[in-house]
């Protein structure tokens, strides 16, 4: 016979399991769909108020999943997306709110504002008009009227910009697009049109800026990446060109233009890298042959030809200076020794043939070459190769800036020397990290030299960089900065 104590002990072993089942049952009743959604909504609101956006977003995700018809869950989630700068994600949520509750004026007004910033002018106008018809508050009515007027004005400017562009008045079109983009800050189409204006005006730095933005604003924007790659290529920056065309092919491996361009840039990039390695190994004759191959691969881009000629000049001058005549007499940045020889030859010839146009032109060119060879070499200042990429340049700049910061020196003479060195380092970084300024320098123009700027004014890009003249990080000139480092 089983004792009562034995039965009692057996029952006690099941008590924890029974209690767990009771707890689970109670939790199901207490935290059902409505209870769970309310809990997530409250917690999300508290986290949003505390600025903990990622955690708040997680709770609003859960609330939406728990009740797909809870318009406030979508609205709160859209609010978090906007606070995080994710307007593309906020827009579908605001549309869902309006679908579930068409009289939610605040959501419609917010959607109209987003659509306006993205360049969706017709849709934005529709939202603003519906807000005005929906018995809005005084504040909402005032905002909707203001935004509706702005949308109408932008519509008019868009038509004018297209007309100016089609008339080939690119300066006027760019100015009109400036005003449009002040309001439609996320409009990829306006930025692409303005970039095209800048390309046709020769303002490549500005075009790059707009195309970079357009590549982020519009999904799968292969055209923006292709144009960026071709701009960098024509500026002589073959490595940046290769990076951008690869981005195009990531989006569309079968893109005909990008694939064709990729093959060209990849071949050229490989040849230049190989040539530079040969120079580093002091195999100068082989390097010259490799750069001759570069010029055959791309004979139609002047800046790449200048790069090849300059490097050929450098290599030939190491082994047989007189043989450097051909590449040097057309290169803007040649060996200083050869420039002197070249100048002396033309001065002698000019004395005997004063009216010979070709000799006089050669003398003028030689004088210019000699003057330019004495100017600062920003690549040498930073100790980087002429093919160095932006990351390498910035890394070299930071290292040298820390070394030569004037605060590191106590002696007045040493401090003055350090200031001069530091200014050179800062100017080198400014020139070599800006595609336009770097292209100018590679052509033989010093963008930081007012005399050079005056002499070359008719070759300027109109990219807004004139403020770099007279650059002094310690003075009160037109461009100032304070250097900080750890």
Short mmCIF file of N, CA, C and O in Angstrom, two decimals, residues 279 284 306-344 365-375 377 380 386 442 444:
data_model
loop_
_atom_site.label_atom_id
_atom_site.label_comp_id
_atom_site.label_asym_id
_atom_site.label_seq_id
_atom_site.Cartn_x
_atom_site.Cartn_y
_atom_site.Cartn_z
N UNK A 279 59.88 52.07 -61.63
CA UNK A 279 60.65 53.24 -61.20
C UNK A 279 61.18 53.01 -59.79
O UNK A 279 62.35 53.31 -59.48
N UNK A 284 64.56 52.01 -64.95
CA UNK A 284 64.03 53.20 -65.61
C UNK A 284 63.69 52.99 -67.08
O UNK A 284 62.69 53.51 -67.59
N UNK A 306 50.05 63.94 -69.92
CA UNK A 306 50.99 64.75 -69.14
C UNK A 306 51.64 63.93 -68.03
O UNK A 306 52.84 64.03 -67.79
N UNK A 307 50.81 63.12 -67.36
CA UNK A 307 51.35 62.26 -66.31
C UNK A 307 52.40 61.32 -66.88
O UNK A 307 53.50 61.18 -66.33
N UNK A 308 52.07 60.68 -68.01
CA UNK A 308 53.01 59.72 -68.62
C UNK A 308 54.30 60.41 -69.05
O UNK A 308 55.41 59.91 -68.80
N UNK A 309 54.17 61.59 -69.67
CA UNK A 309 55.36 62.31 -70.13
C UNK A 309 56.24 62.75 -68.96
O UNK A 309 57.48 62.67 -69.02
N UNK A 310 55.61 63.25 -67.91
CA UNK A 310 56.39 63.69 -66.75
C UNK A 310 57.16 62.53 -66.13
O UNK A 310 58.33 62.66 -65.78
N UNK A 311 56.49 61.37 -66.03
CA UNK A 311 57.16 60.22 -65.42
C UNK A 311 58.24 59.66 -66.34
O UNK A 311 59.28 59.17 -65.89
N UNK A 312 58.02 59.73 -67.66
CA UNK A 312 59.06 59.33 -68.61
C UNK A 312 60.26 60.25 -68.48
O UNK A 312 61.42 59.81 -68.50
N UNK A 313 59.98 61.54 -68.35
CA UNK A 313 61.04 62.54 -68.19
C UNK A 313 61.85 62.23 -66.93
O UNK A 313 63.08 62.24 -66.94
N UNK A 314 61.13 61.95 -65.86
CA UNK A 314 61.79 61.62 -64.59
C UNK A 314 62.69 60.39 -64.74
O UNK A 314 63.84 60.38 -64.29
N UNK A 315 62.16 59.35 -65.40
CA UNK A 315 62.93 58.10 -65.54
C UNK A 315 64.13 58.29 -66.46
O UNK A 315 65.24 57.83 -66.14
N UNK A 316 63.92 58.96 -67.59
CA UNK A 316 65.02 59.15 -68.55
C UNK A 316 66.13 60.03 -67.96
O UNK A 316 67.32 59.79 -68.21
N UNK A 317 65.75 61.02 -67.18
CA UNK A 317 66.76 61.91 -66.59
C UNK A 317 67.68 61.16 -65.63
O UNK A 317 68.79 61.60 -65.35
N UNK A 318 67.20 60.03 -65.11
CA UNK A 318 68.02 59.25 -64.18
C UNK A 318 69.16 58.53 -64.90
O UNK A 318 70.21 58.27 -64.32
N UNK A 319 68.92 58.16 -66.16
CA UNK A 319 69.91 57.33 -66.84
C UNK A 319 70.59 58.05 -68.00
O UNK A 319 71.77 57.82 -68.27
N UNK A 320 69.87 58.91 -68.73
CA UNK A 320 70.47 59.61 -69.87
C UNK A 320 69.70 60.91 -70.10
O UNK A 320 68.77 60.97 -70.88
N UNK A 321 70.07 61.97 -69.40
CA UNK A 321 69.31 63.23 -69.41
C UNK A 321 69.01 63.77 -70.78
O UNK A 321 67.90 64.26 -71.02
N UNK A 322 69.96 63.71 -71.73
CA UNK A 322 69.72 64.30 -73.04
C UNK A 322 68.63 63.56 -73.80
O UNK A 322 67.97 64.14 -74.66
N UNK A 323 68.46 62.28 -73.48
CA UNK A 323 67.41 61.51 -74.16
C UNK A 323 66.03 61.90 -73.68
O UNK A 323 65.03 61.50 -74.25
N UNK A 324 65.99 62.71 -72.62
CA UNK A 324 64.68 63.11 -72.08
C UNK A 324 64.06 64.26 -72.85
O UNK A 324 63.00 64.74 -72.51
N UNK A 325 64.73 64.72 -73.92
CA UNK A 325 64.26 65.89 -74.66
C UNK A 325 62.81 65.75 -75.10
O UNK A 325 62.00 66.63 -74.88
N UNK A 326 62.48 64.65 -75.75
CA UNK A 326 61.16 64.53 -76.35
C UNK A 326 60.03 64.57 -75.32
O UNK A 326 59.12 65.36 -75.45
N UNK A 327 60.07 63.73 -74.28
CA UNK A 327 58.97 63.82 -73.32
C UNK A 327 58.98 65.12 -72.54
O UNK A 327 57.96 65.64 -72.16
N UNK A 328 60.20 65.67 -72.29
CA UNK A 328 60.26 66.85 -71.44
C UNK A 328 59.81 68.12 -72.13
O UNK A 328 59.26 69.01 -71.50
N UNK A 329 60.05 68.23 -73.44
CA UNK A 329 59.76 69.52 -74.06
C UNK A 329 58.26 69.78 -74.17
O UNK A 329 57.85 70.87 -74.53
N UNK A 330 57.44 68.78 -73.86
CA UNK A 330 56.00 69.00 -73.87
C UNK A 330 55.37 68.82 -72.48
O UNK A 330 54.19 69.01 -72.32
N UNK A 331 56.19 68.43 -71.53
CA UNK A 331 55.66 68.19 -70.19
C UNK A 331 55.79 69.44 -69.35
O UNK A 331 56.78 70.15 -69.41
N UNK A 332 54.80 69.71 -68.52
CA UNK A 332 54.81 70.92 -67.71
C UNK A 332 55.65 70.76 -66.44
O UNK A 332 56.02 71.75 -65.82
N UNK A 333 55.88 69.54 -65.99
CA UNK A 333 56.59 69.34 -64.73
C UNK A 333 57.77 68.42 -64.97
O UNK A 333 57.69 67.21 -64.76
N UNK A 334 58.86 68.96 -65.43
CA UNK A 334 60.01 68.15 -65.83
C UNK A 334 61.18 68.32 -64.88
O UNK A 334 61.17 69.18 -64.00
N UNK A 335 62.20 67.51 -65.15
CA UNK A 335 63.41 67.55 -64.36
C UNK A 335 64.05 68.93 -64.40
O UNK A 335 64.21 69.53 -65.46
N UNK A 336 64.40 69.47 -63.23
CA UNK A 336 64.90 70.85 -63.14
C UNK A 336 66.20 71.03 -63.95
O UNK A 336 66.41 72.05 -64.62
N UNK A 337 67.04 70.03 -63.91
CA UNK A 337 68.31 70.10 -64.66
C UNK A 337 68.03 70.28 -66.14
O UNK A 337 68.58 71.13 -66.82
N UNK A 338 67.13 69.45 -66.67
CA UNK A 338 66.86 69.51 -68.10
C UNK A 338 66.21 70.83 -68.50
O UNK A 338 66.46 71.37 -69.56
N UNK A 339 65.39 71.41 -67.62
CA UNK A 339 64.79 72.71 -67.92
C UNK A 339 65.85 73.78 -68.17
O UNK A 339 65.71 74.61 -69.06
N UNK A 340 66.92 73.77 -67.38
CA UNK A 340 68.00 74.74 -67.57
C UNK A 340 68.70 74.55 -68.91
O UNK A 340 68.98 75.50 -69.63
N UNK A 341 68.99 73.29 -69.23
CA UNK A 341 69.64 72.98 -70.50
C UNK A 341 68.74 73.40 -71.66
O UNK A 341 69.18 74.04 -72.63
N UNK A 342 67.48 73.07 -71.53
CA UNK A 342 66.48 73.37 -72.56
C UNK A 342 66.38 74.88 -72.78
O UNK A 342 66.35 75.38 -73.91
N UNK A 343 66.38 75.66 -71.70
CA UNK A 343 66.31 77.11 -71.78
C UNK A 343 67.55 77.70 -72.46
O UNK A 343 67.44 78.57 -73.33
N UNK A 344 68.72 77.22 -72.07
CA UNK A 344 69.97 77.73 -72.66
C UNK A 344 70.00 77.51 -74.17
O UNK A 344 70.43 78.37 -74.93
N UNK A 365 58.19 78.83 -73.83
CA UNK A 365 57.81 77.59 -73.14
C UNK A 365 58.90 77.15 -72.18
O UNK A 365 58.64 76.75 -71.04
N UNK A 366 60.17 77.27 -72.61
CA UNK A 366 61.28 76.86 -71.76
C UNK A 366 61.38 77.74 -70.52
O UNK A 366 61.66 77.26 -69.42
N UNK A 367 61.15 79.05 -70.69
CA UNK A 367 61.17 79.96 -69.54
C UNK A 367 60.07 79.59 -68.54
O UNK A 367 60.28 79.61 -67.32
N UNK A 368 58.90 79.24 -69.10
CA UNK A 368 57.80 78.85 -68.23
C UNK A 368 58.11 77.55 -67.49
O UNK A 368 57.84 77.41 -66.29
N UNK A 369 58.70 76.61 -68.21
CA UNK A 369 59.06 75.33 -67.59
C UNK A 369 60.05 75.51 -66.45
O UNK A 369 59.92 74.89 -65.39
N UNK A 370 61.05 76.36 -66.67
CA UNK A 370 62.06 76.58 -65.64
C UNK A 370 61.42 77.22 -64.41
O UNK A 370 61.70 76.81 -63.27
N UNK A 371 60.57 78.21 -64.63
CA UNK A 371 59.91 78.87 -63.52
C UNK A 371 59.05 77.88 -62.73
O UNK A 371 59.06 77.86 -61.49
N UNK A 372 58.33 77.04 -63.47
CA UNK A 372 57.44 76.08 -62.82
C UNK A 372 58.22 75.00 -62.08
O UNK A 372 57.80 74.51 -61.04
N UNK A 373 59.40 74.64 -62.59
CA UNK A 373 60.19 73.60 -61.94
C UNK A 373 60.72 74.04 -60.58
O UNK A 373 61.08 73.23 -59.75
N UNK A 374 60.78 75.38 -60.38
CA UNK A 374 61.29 75.92 -59.11
C UNK A 374 60.19 76.05 -58.06
O UNK A 374 60.45 76.36 -56.91
N UNK A 375 58.94 75.87 -58.49
CA UNK A 375 57.84 75.98 -57.54
C UNK A 375 57.77 74.75 -56.63
O UNK A 375 58.37 73.73 -56.89
N UNK A 377 56.72 71.42 -54.95
CA UNK A 377 56.15 70.15 -55.43
C UNK A 377 55.35 69.57 -54.27
O UNK A 377 55.91 69.07 -53.30
N UNK A 380 56.12 66.02 -53.24
CA UNK A 380 57.34 65.88 -52.46
C UNK A 380 57.15 66.38 -51.04
O UNK A 380 57.70 65.80 -50.09
N UNK A 386 52.95 60.47 -57.22
CA UNK A 386 52.00 61.26 -58.02
C UNK A 386 50.70 60.48 -58.26
O UNK A 386 49.69 61.07 -58.60
N UNK A 442 48.89 69.35 -61.62
CA UNK A 442 49.50 68.38 -62.53
C UNK A 442 49.73 68.97 -63.92
O UNK A 442 50.57 68.48 -64.68
N UNK A 444 50.82 72.00 -64.25
CA UNK A 444 51.90 72.96 -64.11
C UNK A 444 51.51 74.25 -63.45
O UNK A 444 52.33 75.15 -63.27
#
